[in-house]
CSV table of C-alpha atoms and ligand atoms in Angstrom, one decimal:
chain,number,residue,atom,x,y,z
W,1,MET,CA,66.8,91.8,123.0
W,2,LYS,CA,68.3,90.4,119.8
W,3,MET,CA,72.0,90.2,119.5
W,4,CYS,CA,74.8,88.7,117.4
W,5,LEU,CA,78.1,87.4,118.7
W,6,PHE,CA,81.1,87.9,116.5
W,7,GLY,CA,84.1,85.8,117.5
W,8,GLY,CA,87.5,86.2,116.0
W,9,THR,CA,91.2,86.6,116.4
W,10,PHE,CA,91.1,90.2,115.5
W,11,ASP,CA,94.8,90.3,114.8
W,12,PRO,CA,94.3,93.1,113.9
W,13,PRO,CA,90.6,94.1,113.7
W,14,HIS,CA,90.0,95.7,110.3
W,15,ASN,CA,87.3,97.7,108.5
W,16,GLY,CA,85.9,94.5,107.0
W,17,HIS,CA,84.9,93.3,110.4
W,18,PHE,CA,83.1,96.5,111.3
W,19,ILE,CA,81.4,97.1,108.0
W,20,ILE,CA,80.0,93.5,108.0
W,21,ALA,CA,79.0,93.7,111.7
W,22,GLU,CA,77.1,97.0,111.2
W,23,ALA,CA,75.4,95.7,108.0
W,24,ILE,CA,74.2,92.6,109.8
W,25,ARG,CA,72.9,94.6,112.7
W,26,GLU,CA,70.9,96.9,110.4
W,27,SER,CA,69.7,94.1,108.3
W,28,LEU,CA,68.4,91.9,111.2
W,29,ASP,CA,67.5,94.9,113.4
W,30,LEU,CA,69.7,93.7,116.2
W,31,ASN,CA,70.2,95.6,119.5
W,32,LYS,CA,73.9,94.6,119.9
W,33,ILE,CA,76.9,93.1,118.3
W,34,ALA,CA,79.2,91.5,120.8
W,35,PHE,CA,82.8,91.2,119.6
W,36,ILE,CA,84.5,88.2,121.3
W,37,PRO,CA,88.2,88.1,120.9
W,38,ALA,CA,89.5,84.5,121.1
W,39,TYR,CA,92.0,84.0,123.9
W,40,ASN,CA,93.5,81.0,122.1
W,41,PRO,CA,91.8,80.3,118.8
W,42,PRO,CA,91.7,76.5,118.2
W,43,HIS,CA,92.0,76.6,114.4
W,44,LYS,CA,95.0,79.0,114.5
W,45,TYR,CA,96.6,77.2,117.4
W,46,GLY,CA,100.1,76.0,116.4
W,47,GLN,CA,100.0,77.5,112.9
W,48,LYS,CA,101.4,80.9,113.6
W,49,GLU,CA,102.1,83.2,116.5
W,50,VAL,CA,99.0,85.1,117.5
W,51,THR,CA,99.5,88.7,118.9
W,52,PRO,CA,99.1,88.8,122.7
W,53,ILE,CA,95.5,89.2,123.8
W,54,ALA,CA,96.1,92.5,125.5
W,55,HIS,CA,97.0,94.2,122.2
W,56,ARG,CA,94.2,92.6,120.3
W,57,LEU,CA,91.8,93.7,123.0
W,58,ALA,CA,93.1,97.2,123.0
W,59,MET,CA,92.7,97.5,119.2
W,60,LEU,CA,89.2,96.2,119.4
W,61,GLU,CA,88.4,98.7,122.2
W,62,ILE,CA,89.5,101.6,119.9
W,63,CYS,CA,87.2,100.4,117.1
W,64,THR,CA,84.1,99.7,119.1
W,65,ARG,CA,84.1,102.8,121.2
W,66,TYR,CA,82.1,105.0,118.9
W,67,ASN,CA,79.3,102.6,117.9
W,68,GLU,CA,76.6,102.4,120.6
W,69,HIS,CA,75.5,99.0,119.3
W,70,PHE,CA,79.0,97.5,119.5
W,71,GLU,CA,80.4,95.9,122.7
W,72,ILE,CA,83.2,93.7,123.6
W,73,ASN,CA,82.6,90.5,125.5
W,74,ASP,CA,85.8,89.2,127.3
W,75,ILE,CA,84.3,85.8,128.1
W,76,GLU,CA,86.9,83.8,126.3
W,77,ILE,CA,89.7,85.8,128.0
W,78,ARG,CA,88.3,85.2,131.4
W,79,ARG,CA,87.8,81.5,130.6
W,80,GLY,CA,91.3,81.0,129.4
W,81,GLY,CA,92.5,77.9,127.6
W,82,ILE,CA,91.5,77.1,124.1
W,83,SER,CA,88.5,79.2,123.0
W,84,TYR,CA,85.7,76.9,121.9
W,85,THR,CA,82.7,78.6,120.4
W,86,ILE,CA,80.2,76.2,121.7
W,87,GLU,CA,81.2,76.9,125.3
W,88,THR,CA,81.1,80.7,124.6
W,89,ILE,CA,77.6,80.5,123.2
W,90,ARG,CA,76.3,78.5,126.0
W,91,GLU,CA,77.8,80.7,128.6
W,92,VAL,CA,76.4,83.9,127.0
W,93,LYS,CA,73.0,82.3,126.8
W,94,ASN,CA,73.1,81.3,130.4
W,95,ASN,CA,74.4,84.7,131.6
W,96,LEU,CA,71.8,86.7,129.6
W,97,GLY,CA,69.0,84.2,129.8
W,98,MET,CA,68.7,84.2,126.0
W,99,GLY,CA,67.0,81.6,123.8
W,100,CYS,CA,68.1,80.4,120.4
W,101,ASP,CA,65.7,82.6,118.4
W,102,ASP,CA,67.3,85.9,119.6
W,103,LEU,CA,70.9,84.9,119.4
W,104,TYR,CA,73.0,85.0,116.2
W,105,PHE,CA,76.6,84.1,115.6
W,106,LEU,CA,78.4,85.8,112.7
W,107,ILE,CA,81.1,84.0,110.6
W,108,GLY,CA,82.8,84.8,107.3
W,109,SER,CA,82.4,82.3,104.5
W,110,ASP,CA,86.0,81.1,105.0
W,111,SER,CA,84.9,80.0,108.5
W,112,LEU,CA,81.9,78.2,107.0
W,113,VAL,CA,84.1,76.2,104.7
W,114,GLU,CA,85.9,74.8,107.7
W,115,PHE,CA,82.9,74.8,110.0
W,116,LYS,CA,82.5,71.1,110.2
W,117,SER,CA,86.0,70.9,111.8
W,118,TRP,CA,84.8,73.1,114.7
W,119,TYR,CA,84.4,71.4,118.1
W,120,LYS,CA,80.8,70.3,118.5
W,121,TRP,CA,79.7,72.1,115.3
W,122,GLN,CA,76.3,70.3,115.3
W,123,GLU,CA,75.6,71.6,118.8
W,124,ILE,CA,76.5,75.2,117.8
W,125,LEU,CA,73.8,75.0,115.1
W,126,LYS,CA,71.3,74.0,117.7
W,127,GLU,CA,72.2,76.7,120.2
W,128,CYS,CA,71.9,79.8,117.9
W,129,LYS,CA,71.5,81.0,114.4
W,130,ILE,CA,74.6,81.2,112.2
W,131,VAL,CA,74.8,84.2,109.9
W,132,VAL,CA,77.4,84.0,107.1
W,133,ALA,CA,79.1,87.0,105.5
W,134,ARG,CA,80.4,86.0,102.0
W,135,ARG,CA,84.0,87.0,101.3
W,136,PRO,CA,85.1,87.7,97.7
W,137,ARG,CA,85.3,84.6,95.5
W,138,PHE,CA,83.2,82.5,97.8
W,139,GLU,CA,81.1,79.9,96.1
W,140,LYS,CA,78.6,77.6,97.7
W,141,GLU,CA,79.7,74.6,95.7
W,142,GLY,CA,81.9,72.4,97.9
W,143,ILE,CA,79.9,73.1,101.1
W,144,ASP,CA,77.7,70.3,102.2
W,145,ALA,CA,74.0,70.9,101.5
W,146,ASP,CA,73.0,69.9,105.1
W,147,LEU,CA,75.2,72.7,106.4
W,148,LEU,CA,74.0,75.3,103.8
W,149,GLU,CA,70.4,74.6,104.9
W,150,GLN,CA,71.1,75.4,108.5
W,151,VAL,CA,72.8,78.8,108.1
W,152,LEU,CA,71.6,82.2,107.1
W,153,PHE,CA,73.1,84.1,104.2
W,154,LEU,CA,72.4,87.8,104.0
W,155,ASN,CA,73.0,90.2,101.1
W,156,LEU,CA,75.9,92.1,102.5
W,157,PRO,CA,78.8,93.9,100.9
W,158,ARG,CA,81.8,91.6,100.1
W,159,ILE,CA,84.9,93.2,101.5
W,160,GLU,CA,88.3,92.2,100.2
W,161,VAL,CA,90.4,92.6,103.4
W,162,SER,CA,91.8,90.2,105.9
W,163,SER,CA,94.0,90.5,108.9
W,164,THR,CA,96.6,88.3,107.2
W,165,GLU,CA,96.8,90.8,104.3
W,166,ILE,CA,97.2,93.7,106.7
W,167,ARG,CA,99.9,91.9,108.7
W,168,LYS,CA,101.8,91.2,105.5
W,169,ARG,CA,101.4,94.8,104.4
W,170,PHE,CA,102.9,96.1,107.6
W,171,GLU,CA,105.8,93.7,107.3
W,172,MET,CA,106.5,94.9,103.8
W,173,GLY,CA,106.0,98.5,104.7
W,174,GLN,CA,103.1,98.9,102.3
W,175,MET,CA,100.0,101.1,102.6
W,176,THR,CA,97.5,100.0,105.2
W,177,ARG,CA,95.8,103.2,106.2
W,178,PHE,CA,92.4,102.6,104.5
W,179,TYR,CA,92.0,99.0,105.7
W,180,ILE,CA,92.0,99.9,109.4
W,181,ASN,CA,91.0,102.6,111.8
W,182,ASP,CA,93.6,105.4,112.0
W,183,ALA,CA,94.0,105.0,115.8
W,184,VAL,CA,94.6,101.2,115.3
W,185,PHE,CA,97.2,102.1,112.7
W,186,ASP,CA,98.9,104.4,115.3
W,187,TYR,CA,98.6,101.7,117.9
W,188,ILE,CA,100.3,99.1,115.7
W,189,GLN,CA,103.1,101.4,114.9
W,190,GLN,CA,103.6,102.5,118.5
W,191,HIS,CA,103.8,98.9,119.7
W,192,LYS,CA,105.7,97.6,116.6
W,193,LEU,CA,103.2,94.7,116.3
W,194,TYR,CA,103.7,93.5,112.8
W,195,GLU,CA,107.3,94.3,112.0
W,196,ARG,CA,109.4,91.8,110.0
W,197,LYS,CA,111.3,89.6,112.5
X,201,LIG,P1,93.1,86.1,109.3
X,201,LIG,O1,93.5,86.7,107.9
X,201,LIG,O2,94.2,86.3,110.3
X,201,LIG,O3,92.6,84.7,109.2
X,201,LIG,P2,90.5,87.4,109.4
X,201,LIG,O4,90.6,88.6,108.5
X,201,LIG,O5,89.8,86.2,108.8
X,201,LIG,O6,92.0,87.0,109.9
X,201,LIG,P3,89.4,87.0,112.0
X,201,LIG,O7,89.6,87.8,113.2
X,201,LIG,O8,90.1,85.6,112.0
X,201,LIG,O9,89.9,87.9,110.7
X,201,LIG,O10,87.9,86.8,111.6
X,201,LIG,C1,86.8,86.7,112.5
X,201,LIG,C2,85.6,86.4,111.7
X,201,LIG,O11,85.4,87.4,110.8
X,201,LIG,C3,85.8,85.1,110.9
X,201,LIG,O12,84.6,84.3,110.9
X,201,LIG,C4,86.1,85.6,109.5
X,201,LIG,O13,85.6,84.7,108.5
X,201,LIG,C5,85.3,86.9,109.4
X,201,LIG,N1,85.8,87.9,108.5
X,201,LIG,C6,87.0,88.5,108.6
X,201,LIG,N2,87.2,89.4,107.6
X,201,LIG,C7,86.0,89.3,106.8
X,201,LIG,C8,85.6,90.0,105.6
X,201,LIG,N3,86.4,90.8,105.0
X,201,LIG,N4,84.4,89.6,105.2
X,201,LIG,C9,83.6,88.7,105.8
X,201,LIG,N5,83.9,88.1,107.0
X,201,LIG,C10,85.1,88.4,107.5
C-alpha cells in the first residue's frame, strides 16, 4: 500500500486542500490520502485562536466522506498536546508497518519555506518522502538547496485559496461559496464559526 499523509489545521478545510490531495493521489498512484487534523499546531500556537478541534474534524468529515481514497486519521487528537509531525509519522509507520518508500507527506510551498523551523525536520526527511504543492507566487529562490534536493515537486494545479482568506471573507460577509464545500458553508453558518468578534 502507498499512502500520503496530509497534516493541517483545516480551519476550515477548503477546495484547495482537496484538489491538491486528489491530484497527488492520481499522480503518484496512491491508495490513500490520510488527512490529519492538528490538535494543537506548533507553528500556529500562540499566534491566533484556532477553532476547536471538534468543529475542524466535523468539517473534514463532511469533505472526505465521498472520496473512497480519502480518510481521516485522528492520531494527533488522541495524542493531545502539541502536534509534532515527526511523532505522527513515526506512529503511523509503526501502526501500519510501513517503510519510508511507501509513505509520503504532503505540504504546501508555504510550509516548505518554514520547514527548517519544524521540530526535528531532518528526521522527518529520513522517515518519509515530502511532496510539495506549489502555491501561487512560490519561487524556489530563498529555499536552501539541500532542502530542495530532498523533497519532491509535482506538476499540480496552483490553487489560490487559503483558510485565512476564507475566515476573513466570512468575517467581512463576502462570498465564500466556491472556495469550500456547500455543506461546510452551511456548517460554518450554523455554528457561527468565523463571525467578527
Ligand atoms: P491558513 O491560511 O490558516 O494558514 P491553509 O490554507 O494554509 O491555512 P492549512 O490547514 O494550514 O491551510 O494547510 C495544511 C497544508 O496544506 C499546509 O502544508 C499548506 O501549505 C497546504 N495548503 C493549504 N492550502 C493550499 C493550497 N491552496 N495549495 C497548496 N497547498 C495548500
